Coordinates of C-alpha atoms and ligand atoms in Angstrom, one line a residue:
Chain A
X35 CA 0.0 0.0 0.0
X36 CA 1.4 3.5 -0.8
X37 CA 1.5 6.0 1.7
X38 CA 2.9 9.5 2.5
X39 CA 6.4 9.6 3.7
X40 CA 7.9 11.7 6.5
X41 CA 11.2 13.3 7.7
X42 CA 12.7 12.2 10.8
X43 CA 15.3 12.9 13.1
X44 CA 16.5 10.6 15.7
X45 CA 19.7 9.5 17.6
X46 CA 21.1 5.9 16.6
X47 CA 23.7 4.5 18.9
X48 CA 24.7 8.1 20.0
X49 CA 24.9 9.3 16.0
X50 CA 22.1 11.6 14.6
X51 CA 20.4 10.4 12.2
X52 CA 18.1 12.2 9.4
X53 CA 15.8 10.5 7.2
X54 CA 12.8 10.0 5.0
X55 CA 10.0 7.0 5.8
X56 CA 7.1 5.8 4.6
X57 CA 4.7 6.8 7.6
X58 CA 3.4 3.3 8.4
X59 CA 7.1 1.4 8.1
X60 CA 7.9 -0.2 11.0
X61 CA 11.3 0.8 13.0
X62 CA 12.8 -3.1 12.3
X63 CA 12.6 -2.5 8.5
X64 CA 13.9 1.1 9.3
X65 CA 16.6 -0.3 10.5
X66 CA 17.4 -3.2 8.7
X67 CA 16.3 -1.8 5.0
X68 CA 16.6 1.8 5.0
X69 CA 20.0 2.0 7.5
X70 CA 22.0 -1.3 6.6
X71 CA 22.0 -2.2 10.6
X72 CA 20.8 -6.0 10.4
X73 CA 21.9 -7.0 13.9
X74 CA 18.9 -6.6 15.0
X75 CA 16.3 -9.5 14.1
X76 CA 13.2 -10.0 11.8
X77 CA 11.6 -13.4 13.1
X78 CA 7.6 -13.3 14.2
X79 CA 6.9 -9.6 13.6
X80 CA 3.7 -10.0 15.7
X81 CA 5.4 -8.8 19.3
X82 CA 5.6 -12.4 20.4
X83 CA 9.8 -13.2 20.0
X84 CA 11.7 -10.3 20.9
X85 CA 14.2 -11.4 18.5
X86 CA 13.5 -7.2 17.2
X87 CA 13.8 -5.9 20.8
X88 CA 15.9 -2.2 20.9
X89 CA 16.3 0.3 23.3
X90 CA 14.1 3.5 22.9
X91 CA 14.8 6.1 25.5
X92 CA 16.0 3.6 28.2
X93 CA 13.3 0.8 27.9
X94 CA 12.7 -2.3 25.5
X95 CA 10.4 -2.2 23.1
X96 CA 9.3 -4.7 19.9
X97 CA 11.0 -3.0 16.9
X98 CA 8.9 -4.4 14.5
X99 CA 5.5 -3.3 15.9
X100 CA 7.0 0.2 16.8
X101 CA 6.1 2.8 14.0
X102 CA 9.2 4.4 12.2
X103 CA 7.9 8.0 12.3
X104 CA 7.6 7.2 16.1
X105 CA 11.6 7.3 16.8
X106 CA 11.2 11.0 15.6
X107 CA 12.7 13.0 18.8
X108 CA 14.0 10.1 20.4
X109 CA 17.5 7.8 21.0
X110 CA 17.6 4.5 19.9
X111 CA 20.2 1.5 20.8
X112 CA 20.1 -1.5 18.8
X113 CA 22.9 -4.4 19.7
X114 CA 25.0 -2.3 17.5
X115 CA 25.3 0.0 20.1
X116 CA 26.4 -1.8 23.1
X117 CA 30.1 -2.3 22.0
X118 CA 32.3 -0.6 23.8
X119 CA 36.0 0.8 22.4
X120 CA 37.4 -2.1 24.8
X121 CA 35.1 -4.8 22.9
X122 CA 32.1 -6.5 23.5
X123 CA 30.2 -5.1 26.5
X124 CA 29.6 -7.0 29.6
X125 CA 26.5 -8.8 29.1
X126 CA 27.6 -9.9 25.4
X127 CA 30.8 -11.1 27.0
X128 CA 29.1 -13.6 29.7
X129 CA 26.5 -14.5 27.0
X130 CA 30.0 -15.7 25.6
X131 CA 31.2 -16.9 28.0
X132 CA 28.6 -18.7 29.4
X133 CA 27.9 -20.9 25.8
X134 CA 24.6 -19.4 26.2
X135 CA 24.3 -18.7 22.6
X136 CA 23.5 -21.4 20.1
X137 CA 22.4 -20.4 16.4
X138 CA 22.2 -16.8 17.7
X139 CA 19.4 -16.1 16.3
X140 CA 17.5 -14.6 19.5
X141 CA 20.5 -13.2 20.6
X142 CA 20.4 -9.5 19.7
X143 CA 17.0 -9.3 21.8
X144 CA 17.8 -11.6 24.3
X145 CA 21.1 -9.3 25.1
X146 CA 19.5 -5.7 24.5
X147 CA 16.7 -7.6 27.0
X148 CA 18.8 -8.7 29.4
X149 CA 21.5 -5.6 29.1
X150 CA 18.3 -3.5 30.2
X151 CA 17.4 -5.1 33.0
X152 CA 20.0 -5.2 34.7
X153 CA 20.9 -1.5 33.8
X154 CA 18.0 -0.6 35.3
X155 CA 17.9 -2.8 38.1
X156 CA 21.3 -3.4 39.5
X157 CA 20.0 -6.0 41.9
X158 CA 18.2 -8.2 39.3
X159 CA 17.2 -11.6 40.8
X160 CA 17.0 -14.9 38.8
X161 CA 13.7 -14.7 39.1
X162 CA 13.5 -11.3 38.0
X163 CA 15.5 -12.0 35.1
X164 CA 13.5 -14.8 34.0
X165 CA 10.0 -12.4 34.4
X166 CA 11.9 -9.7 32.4
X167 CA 13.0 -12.2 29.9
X168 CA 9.3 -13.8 29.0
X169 CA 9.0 -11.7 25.9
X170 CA 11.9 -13.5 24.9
X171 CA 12.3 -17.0 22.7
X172 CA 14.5 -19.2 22.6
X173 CA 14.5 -22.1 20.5
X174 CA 18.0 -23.8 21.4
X175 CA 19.5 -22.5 24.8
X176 CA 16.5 -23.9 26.8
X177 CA 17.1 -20.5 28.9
X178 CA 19.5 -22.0 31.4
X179 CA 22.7 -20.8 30.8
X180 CA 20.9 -17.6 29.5
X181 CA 19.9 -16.9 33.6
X182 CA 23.6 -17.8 34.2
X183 CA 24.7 -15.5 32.0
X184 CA 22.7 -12.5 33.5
X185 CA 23.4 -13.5 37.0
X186 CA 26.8 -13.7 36.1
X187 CA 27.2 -10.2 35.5
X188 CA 24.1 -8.9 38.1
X189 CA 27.4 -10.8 40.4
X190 CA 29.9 -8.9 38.4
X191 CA 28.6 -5.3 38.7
X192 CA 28.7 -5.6 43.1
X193 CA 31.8 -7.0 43.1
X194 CA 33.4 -4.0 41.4
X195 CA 31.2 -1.1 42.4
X196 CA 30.7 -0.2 39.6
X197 CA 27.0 0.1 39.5
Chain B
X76 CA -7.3 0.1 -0.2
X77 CA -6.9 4.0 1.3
X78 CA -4.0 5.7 0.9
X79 CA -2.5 7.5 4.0
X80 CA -1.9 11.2 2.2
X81 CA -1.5 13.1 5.9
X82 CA 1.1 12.1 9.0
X83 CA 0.6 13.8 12.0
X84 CA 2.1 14.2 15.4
X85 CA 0.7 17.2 17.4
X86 CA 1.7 18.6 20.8
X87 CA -1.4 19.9 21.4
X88 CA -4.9 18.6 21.9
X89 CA -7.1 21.1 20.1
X90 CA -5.1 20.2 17.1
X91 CA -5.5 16.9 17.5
X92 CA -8.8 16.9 17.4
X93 CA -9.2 19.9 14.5
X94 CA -7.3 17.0 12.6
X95 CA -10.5 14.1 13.6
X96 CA -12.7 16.4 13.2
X97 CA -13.6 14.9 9.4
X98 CA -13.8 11.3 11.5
X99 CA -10.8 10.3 8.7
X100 CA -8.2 10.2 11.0
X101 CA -6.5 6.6 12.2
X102 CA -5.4 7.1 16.0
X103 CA -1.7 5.8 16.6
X104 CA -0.5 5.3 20.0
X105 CA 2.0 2.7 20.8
X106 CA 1.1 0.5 17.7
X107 CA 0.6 -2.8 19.2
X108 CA -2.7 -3.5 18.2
X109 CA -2.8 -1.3 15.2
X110 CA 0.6 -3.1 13.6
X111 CA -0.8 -6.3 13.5
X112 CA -4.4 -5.5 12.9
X113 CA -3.1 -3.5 9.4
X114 CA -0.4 -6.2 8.6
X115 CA -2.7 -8.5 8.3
X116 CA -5.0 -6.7 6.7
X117 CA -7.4 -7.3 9.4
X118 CA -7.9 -3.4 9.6
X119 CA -7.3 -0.8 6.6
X120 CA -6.2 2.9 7.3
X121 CA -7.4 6.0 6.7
X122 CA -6.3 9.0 4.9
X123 CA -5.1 10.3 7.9
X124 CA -2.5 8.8 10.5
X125 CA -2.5 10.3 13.6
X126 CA 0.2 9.9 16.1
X127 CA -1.6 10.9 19.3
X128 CA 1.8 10.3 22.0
X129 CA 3.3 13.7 21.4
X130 CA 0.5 15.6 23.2
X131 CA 1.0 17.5 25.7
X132 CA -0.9 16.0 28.9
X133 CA -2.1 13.5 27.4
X134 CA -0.4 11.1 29.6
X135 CA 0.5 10.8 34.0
X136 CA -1.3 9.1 36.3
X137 CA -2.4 11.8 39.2
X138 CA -5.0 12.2 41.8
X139 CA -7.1 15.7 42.2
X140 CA -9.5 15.0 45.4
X141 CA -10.5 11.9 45.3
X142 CA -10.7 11.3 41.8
X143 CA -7.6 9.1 40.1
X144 CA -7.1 9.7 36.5
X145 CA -4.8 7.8 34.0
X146 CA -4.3 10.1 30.7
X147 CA -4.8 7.7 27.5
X148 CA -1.0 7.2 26.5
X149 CA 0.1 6.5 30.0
X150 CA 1.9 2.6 29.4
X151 CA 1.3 -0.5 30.9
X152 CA 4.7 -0.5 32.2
X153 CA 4.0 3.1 34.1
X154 CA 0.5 1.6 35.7
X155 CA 2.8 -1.6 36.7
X156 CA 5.5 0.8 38.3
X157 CA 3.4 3.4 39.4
X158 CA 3.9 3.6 43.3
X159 CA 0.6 5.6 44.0
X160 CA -1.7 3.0 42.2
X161 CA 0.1 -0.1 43.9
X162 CA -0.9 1.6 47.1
X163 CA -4.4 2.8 46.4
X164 CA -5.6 0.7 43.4
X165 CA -3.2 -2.5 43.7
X166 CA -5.2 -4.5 41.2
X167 CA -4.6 -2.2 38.5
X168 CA -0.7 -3.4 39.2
X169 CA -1.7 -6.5 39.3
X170 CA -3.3 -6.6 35.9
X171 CA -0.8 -4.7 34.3
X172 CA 2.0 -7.3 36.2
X173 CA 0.6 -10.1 34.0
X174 CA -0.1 -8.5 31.2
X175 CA 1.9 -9.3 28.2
X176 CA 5.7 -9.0 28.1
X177 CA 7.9 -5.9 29.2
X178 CA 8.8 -5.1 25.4
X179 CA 4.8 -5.0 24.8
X180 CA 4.3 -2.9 28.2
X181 CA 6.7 -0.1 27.3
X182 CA 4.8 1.0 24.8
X183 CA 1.4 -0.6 24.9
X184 CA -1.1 2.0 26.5
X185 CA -4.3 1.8 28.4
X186 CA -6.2 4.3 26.0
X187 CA -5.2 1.9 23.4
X188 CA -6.0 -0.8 25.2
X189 CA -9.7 0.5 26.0
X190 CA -10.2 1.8 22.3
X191 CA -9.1 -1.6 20.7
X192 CA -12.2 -3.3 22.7
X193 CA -11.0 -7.1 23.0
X194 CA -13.2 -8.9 25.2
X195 CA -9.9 -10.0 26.6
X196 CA -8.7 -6.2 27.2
X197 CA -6.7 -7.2 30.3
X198 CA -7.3 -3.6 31.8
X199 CA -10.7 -3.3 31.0
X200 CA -11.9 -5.9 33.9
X201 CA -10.0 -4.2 37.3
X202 CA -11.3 -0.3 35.6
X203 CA -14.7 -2.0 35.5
X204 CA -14.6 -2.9 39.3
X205 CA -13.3 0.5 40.3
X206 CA -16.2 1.6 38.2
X207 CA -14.5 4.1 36.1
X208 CA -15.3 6.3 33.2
X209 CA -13.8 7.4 30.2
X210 CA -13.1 10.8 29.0
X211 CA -14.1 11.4 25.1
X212 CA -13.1 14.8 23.3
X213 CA -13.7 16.0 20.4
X214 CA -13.9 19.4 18.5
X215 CA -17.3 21.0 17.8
X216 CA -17.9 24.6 17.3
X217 CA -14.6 26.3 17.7
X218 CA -13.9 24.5 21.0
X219 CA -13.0 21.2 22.3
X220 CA -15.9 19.4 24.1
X221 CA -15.5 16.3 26.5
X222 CA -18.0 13.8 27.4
X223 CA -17.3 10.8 30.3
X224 CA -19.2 8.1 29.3
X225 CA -18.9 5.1 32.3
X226 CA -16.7 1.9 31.3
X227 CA -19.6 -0.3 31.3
X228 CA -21.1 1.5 28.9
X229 CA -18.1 1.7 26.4
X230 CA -18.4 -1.6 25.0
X231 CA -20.4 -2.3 21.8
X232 CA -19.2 -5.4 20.4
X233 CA -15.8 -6.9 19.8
X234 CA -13.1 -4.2 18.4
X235 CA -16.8 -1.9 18.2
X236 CA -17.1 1.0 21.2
X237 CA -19.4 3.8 21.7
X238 CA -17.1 6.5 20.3
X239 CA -17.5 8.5 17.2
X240 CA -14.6 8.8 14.5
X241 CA -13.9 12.0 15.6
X242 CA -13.6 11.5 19.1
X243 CA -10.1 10.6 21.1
X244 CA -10.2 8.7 24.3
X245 CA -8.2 11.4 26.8
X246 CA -8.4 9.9 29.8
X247 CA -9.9 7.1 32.2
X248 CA -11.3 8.3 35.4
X249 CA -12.4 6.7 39.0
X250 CA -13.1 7.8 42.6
X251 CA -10.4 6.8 44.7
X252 CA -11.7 3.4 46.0
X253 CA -12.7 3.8 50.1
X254 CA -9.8 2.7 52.3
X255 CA -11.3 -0.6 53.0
X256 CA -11.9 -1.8 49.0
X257 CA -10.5 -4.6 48.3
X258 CA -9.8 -5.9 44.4
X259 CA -8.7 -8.7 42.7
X260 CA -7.3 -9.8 38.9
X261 CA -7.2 -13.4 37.7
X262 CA -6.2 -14.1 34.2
X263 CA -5.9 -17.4 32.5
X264 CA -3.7 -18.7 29.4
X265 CA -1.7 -21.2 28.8
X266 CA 1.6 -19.8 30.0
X267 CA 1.9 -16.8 32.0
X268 CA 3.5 -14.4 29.5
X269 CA 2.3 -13.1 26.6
X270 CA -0.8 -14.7 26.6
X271 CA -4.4 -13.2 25.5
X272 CA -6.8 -14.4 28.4
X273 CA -8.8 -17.6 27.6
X274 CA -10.6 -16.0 30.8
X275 CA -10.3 -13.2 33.2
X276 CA -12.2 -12.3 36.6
X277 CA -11.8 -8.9 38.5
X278 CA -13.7 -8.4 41.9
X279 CA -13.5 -5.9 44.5
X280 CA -15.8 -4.9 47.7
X281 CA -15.3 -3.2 50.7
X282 CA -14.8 -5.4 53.7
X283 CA -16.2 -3.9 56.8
X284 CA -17.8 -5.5 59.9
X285 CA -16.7 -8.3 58.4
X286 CA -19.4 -8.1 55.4
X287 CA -18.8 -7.9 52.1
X288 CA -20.5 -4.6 50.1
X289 CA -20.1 -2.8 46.9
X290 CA -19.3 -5.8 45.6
X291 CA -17.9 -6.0 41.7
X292 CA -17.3 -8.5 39.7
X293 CA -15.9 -8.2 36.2
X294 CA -15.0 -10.3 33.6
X295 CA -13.7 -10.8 30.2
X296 CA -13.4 -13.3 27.5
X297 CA -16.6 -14.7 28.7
X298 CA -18.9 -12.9 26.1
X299 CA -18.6 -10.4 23.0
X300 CA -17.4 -7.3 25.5
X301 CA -16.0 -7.4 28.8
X302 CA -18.6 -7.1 31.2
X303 CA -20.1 -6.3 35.1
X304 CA -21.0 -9.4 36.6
X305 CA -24.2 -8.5 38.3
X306 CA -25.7 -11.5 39.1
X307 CA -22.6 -12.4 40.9
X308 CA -22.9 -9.5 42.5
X309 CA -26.0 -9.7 43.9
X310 CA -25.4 -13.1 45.2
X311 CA -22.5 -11.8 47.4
X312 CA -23.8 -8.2 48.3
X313 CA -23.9 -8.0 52.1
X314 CA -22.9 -11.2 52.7
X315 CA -20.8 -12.1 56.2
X316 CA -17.4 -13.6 55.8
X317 CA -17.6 -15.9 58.7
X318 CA -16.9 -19.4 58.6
X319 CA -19.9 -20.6 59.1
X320 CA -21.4 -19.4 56.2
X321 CA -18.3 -18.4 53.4
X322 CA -18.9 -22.3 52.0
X323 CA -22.5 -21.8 50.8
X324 CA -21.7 -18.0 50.2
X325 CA -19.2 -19.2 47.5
X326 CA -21.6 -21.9 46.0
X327 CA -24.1 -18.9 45.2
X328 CA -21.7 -16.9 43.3
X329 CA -20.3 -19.4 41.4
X330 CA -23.7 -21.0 40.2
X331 CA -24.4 -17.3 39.6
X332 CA -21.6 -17.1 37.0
X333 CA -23.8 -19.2 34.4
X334 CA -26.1 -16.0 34.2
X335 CA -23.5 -13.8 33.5
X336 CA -21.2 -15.5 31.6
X337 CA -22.0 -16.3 28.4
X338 CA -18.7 -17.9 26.5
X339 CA -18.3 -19.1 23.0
X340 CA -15.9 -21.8 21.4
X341 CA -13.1 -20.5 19.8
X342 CA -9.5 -20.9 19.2
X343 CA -8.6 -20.7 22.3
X344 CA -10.8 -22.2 24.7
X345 CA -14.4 -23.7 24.6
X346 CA -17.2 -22.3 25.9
X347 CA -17.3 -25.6 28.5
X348 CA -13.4 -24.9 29.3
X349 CA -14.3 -20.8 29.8
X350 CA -17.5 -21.3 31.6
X351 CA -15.0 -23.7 34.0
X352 CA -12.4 -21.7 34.7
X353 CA -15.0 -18.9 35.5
X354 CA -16.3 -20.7 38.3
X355 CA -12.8 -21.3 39.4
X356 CA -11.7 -18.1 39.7
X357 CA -14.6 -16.5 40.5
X358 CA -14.0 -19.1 44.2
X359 CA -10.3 -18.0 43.8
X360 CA -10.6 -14.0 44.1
X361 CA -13.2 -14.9 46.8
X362 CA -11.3 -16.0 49.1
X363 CA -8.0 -13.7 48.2
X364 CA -10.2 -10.9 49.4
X365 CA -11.7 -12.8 52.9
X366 CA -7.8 -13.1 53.4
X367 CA -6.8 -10.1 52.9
Ligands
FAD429 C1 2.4 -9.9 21.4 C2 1.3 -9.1 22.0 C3 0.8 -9.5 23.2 C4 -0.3 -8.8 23.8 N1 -0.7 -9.1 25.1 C5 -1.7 -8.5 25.6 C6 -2.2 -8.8 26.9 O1 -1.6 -9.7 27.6 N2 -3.3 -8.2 27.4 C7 -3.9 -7.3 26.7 O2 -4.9 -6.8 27.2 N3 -3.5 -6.9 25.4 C8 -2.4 -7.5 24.9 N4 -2.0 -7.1 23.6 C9 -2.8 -6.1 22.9 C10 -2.2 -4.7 23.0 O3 -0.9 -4.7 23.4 C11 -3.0 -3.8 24.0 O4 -4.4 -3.8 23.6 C12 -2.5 -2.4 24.1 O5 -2.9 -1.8 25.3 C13 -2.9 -1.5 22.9 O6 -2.3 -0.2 23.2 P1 -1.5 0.6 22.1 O7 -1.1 1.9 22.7 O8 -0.4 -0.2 21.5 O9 -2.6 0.8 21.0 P2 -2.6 1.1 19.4 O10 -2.3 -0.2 18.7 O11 -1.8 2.3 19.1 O12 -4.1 1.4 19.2 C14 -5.1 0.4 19.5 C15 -6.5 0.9 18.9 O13 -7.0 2.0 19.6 C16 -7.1 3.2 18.9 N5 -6.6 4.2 19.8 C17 -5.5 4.1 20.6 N6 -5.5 5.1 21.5 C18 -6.6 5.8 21.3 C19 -7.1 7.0 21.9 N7 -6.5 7.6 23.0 N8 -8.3 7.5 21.5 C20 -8.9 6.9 20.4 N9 -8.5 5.8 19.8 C21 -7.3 5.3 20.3 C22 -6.2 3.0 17.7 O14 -6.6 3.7 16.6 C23 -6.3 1.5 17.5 O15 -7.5 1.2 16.8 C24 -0.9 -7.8 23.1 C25 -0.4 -7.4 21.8 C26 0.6 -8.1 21.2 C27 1.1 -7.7 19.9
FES430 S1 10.1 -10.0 15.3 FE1 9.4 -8.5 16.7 S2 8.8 -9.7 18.3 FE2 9.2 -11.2 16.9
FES431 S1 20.2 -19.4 20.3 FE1 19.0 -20.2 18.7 S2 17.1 -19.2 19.0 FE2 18.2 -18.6 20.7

């Protein structure tokens, strides 16, 4: 279906970004199709995986539900984002270490998910981890060493005060 | 199939509404309903898409008196987190606790929730027990006009409410509930996340001298809208909480359930299943709110 297009300005992993969408694209295919930035997922695009989950102004939301002309105004961080000069960021790196990836797929969700929740809940308990990470799927890990992964750096973050 | 020629995103209301005024304008607000419904093709747009979370006040939970009121674009995850609702209207929390994932939360709204009218609208049954309203405004004769039409009156059909094209939903409204109201949420699906409600039940009542009153039940999935269960009602208005007595109380409300409850087969559930778990929970929230 055509439809009108808009201009939009937004902040992408800390760069400004300008541009032109059709008003009913959804941020995933922004993203992926318009920008190049394929780490982040395409898999249900109903809301039900969270293989598309990004960061919009500090929370998680479902990229490919999120309207395009929505990000206008606002800062986006997509698993492109979280690498830091020094490497993979914290949360990648147990991910890593743990073996809690498989084919990967989830992945970029799973970690923007789990990066978040613990960013804005230093104390994260397993069980809070496993509430904040229902939205979710996995077809391979079976979760486990996914929680492992989380608590791992939840552990981490006391230990060195840096939180 | 319409072509969208107009985008907007006001800041203010009164332009929001100049823009509905034609009743050709599709309401955007976080998008989880509408993104499906149009991918599908379940839905068609209009010539107009407005984006309705840029206005100004539109959105904040805050009390004035005694009345509560939730603007439209205020999220799921800001009910769930809201400190002032868990303490004076925990079963709002509680609802918006179980209600799909965090992703979905963070931007799914309660206006948007009303508006899209599921009979499984997981806010819709704990607003029906604290018997609130919603706010409609629209723009007629050089002004903006607001109506509050009550939440049990909303409800037309499935997806189908009583507001015109050209009306936004600004607000839902309630009188803060008395300090000895009680309220419950039950929801049912196969797992606990991200699950539309095969059945849901809400009840509240004040418990004083140990007696229930105001009693309300709500409940959805059980019939084409969500709806007050006043047959349930009635059977438990005034009734004692003792011991003695709570048994048979119990039986009374649940065999009252078949009057009010009216569930269909469909993908989800049968109407046997629904009318079951009904029953169920109906006994459940019972006797959450004698313990509390
Ligand atoms: C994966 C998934 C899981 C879900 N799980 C649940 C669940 O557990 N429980 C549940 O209840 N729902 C669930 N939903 C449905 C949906 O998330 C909710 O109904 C949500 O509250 C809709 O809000 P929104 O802001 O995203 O609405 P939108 O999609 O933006 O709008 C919904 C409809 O209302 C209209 N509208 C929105 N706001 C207004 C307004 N202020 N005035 C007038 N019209 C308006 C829109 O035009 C549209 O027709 C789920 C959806 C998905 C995709
Ligand atoms: S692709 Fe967005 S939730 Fe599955
Ligand atoms: S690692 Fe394969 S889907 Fe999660």
């Amino acid at each position: 279906m055509k439809s009108v297009e808009t201009e939009i300005r937004f902040k992408l992993n800390g760069r400004e970004v300008c541009l032109t969408v059709p008003v009913t694209m959804k941020t995933l295919t922004m993203l992926r199709d318009k920008l190049g930035m394929t780490g982040t997922k395409y898999a249900c695009g109903e809301g039900e995986c969270g293989a598309c989950t990004i960061k919009l102004d500090g929370q998680t939301v479902n990229s490919c539900l999120m309207y395009a002309v929505d990000c206008d105004g606002r800062e986006l961080v997509t698993i492109e984002g979280l690498r830091t000069p020094e490497g993979l960021n914290p949360m990648q790196q147990a991910f890593v270490d743990h073996g809690a990836i498989q084919c990967g797929f989830c992945m970029p969700g799973m970690i923007m998910q789990a990066d978040t929740l613990v960013e804005n809940n230093p104390n994260l308990t397993r069980e809070e981890a496993q509430r904040g990470l229902e939205g979710n799927l996995c077809r391979c890990t079976g979760y486990t060493k996914v929680l492992d992964a989380v608590d791992a750096v939840v552990e981490a973050k006391k230990c060195c005060g840096r939180c | 199939m319409q072509e969208i020629t107009t985008y907007l995103a006001p800041r203010r209301l009164d332009e929001a509404l100049q823009a509905m005024a034609d009743g050709a304008a599709t309401v955007l607000c976080g998008g989880t309903d509408l993104a499906p419904q149009t991918e599908s093709g379940a839905r068609q747009y209009t010539a107009k898409l407005l984006n309705i979370r840029r206005i100004e006040g539109l959105g904040g939970i805050e009390t004035k008196g005694d009345k509560v009121r939730i603007g439209a674009v205020t999220t799921i995850s800001e009910i769930r987190c809201n400190p002032m609702l868990a303490e004076i209207a925990p079963v709002l929390v509680e609802a918006a606790e179980h209600f799909a994932s965090e992703q979905i939360r963070n931007a799914a709204s309660v206006g948007g929730n009303l508006c899209n009218a599921s009979p499984a609208g997981d806010m819709i049954p704990p607003l029906l027990i604290l018997d609130a309203s919603v706010e409609l405004a629209c723009w007629r004769e050089g002004a903006v006009q607001t109506r509050l039409i009550p939440l049990e009156g909303f409800f037309v059909s499935p997806g189908k409410t009583v507001k015109r094209p050209e009306e936004l939903l600004t607000a839902v409204v309630f009188d803060r509930p008395a300090a000895d109201f009680v309220g419950k949420f039950r929801k049912s699906g196969p797992r606990p996340a991200l699950e539309i409600s095969t059945v849901s039940v809400a009840l509240g009542a004040c418990i004083a001298d140990g007696r229930l009153s105001n009693v309300r039940v709500a409940m959805g999935s059980v019939a084409p809208t969500p709806l007050r269960a006043r047959h349930v009602e009635a059977a438990l208005e005034g009734k004692p909480l003792d011991a003695a007595t709570w048994a048979a109380t119990i039986a009374v409300a649940v065999a009252a359930t078949a009057e009010d409850a009216k569930p269909i087969d469909d993908v989800r559930a049968s109407a046997w299943y629904r009318g079951h778990l009904v029953r169920v929970f109906v006994e459940e929230v019972l006797n959450e709110v004698r313990g509390n």
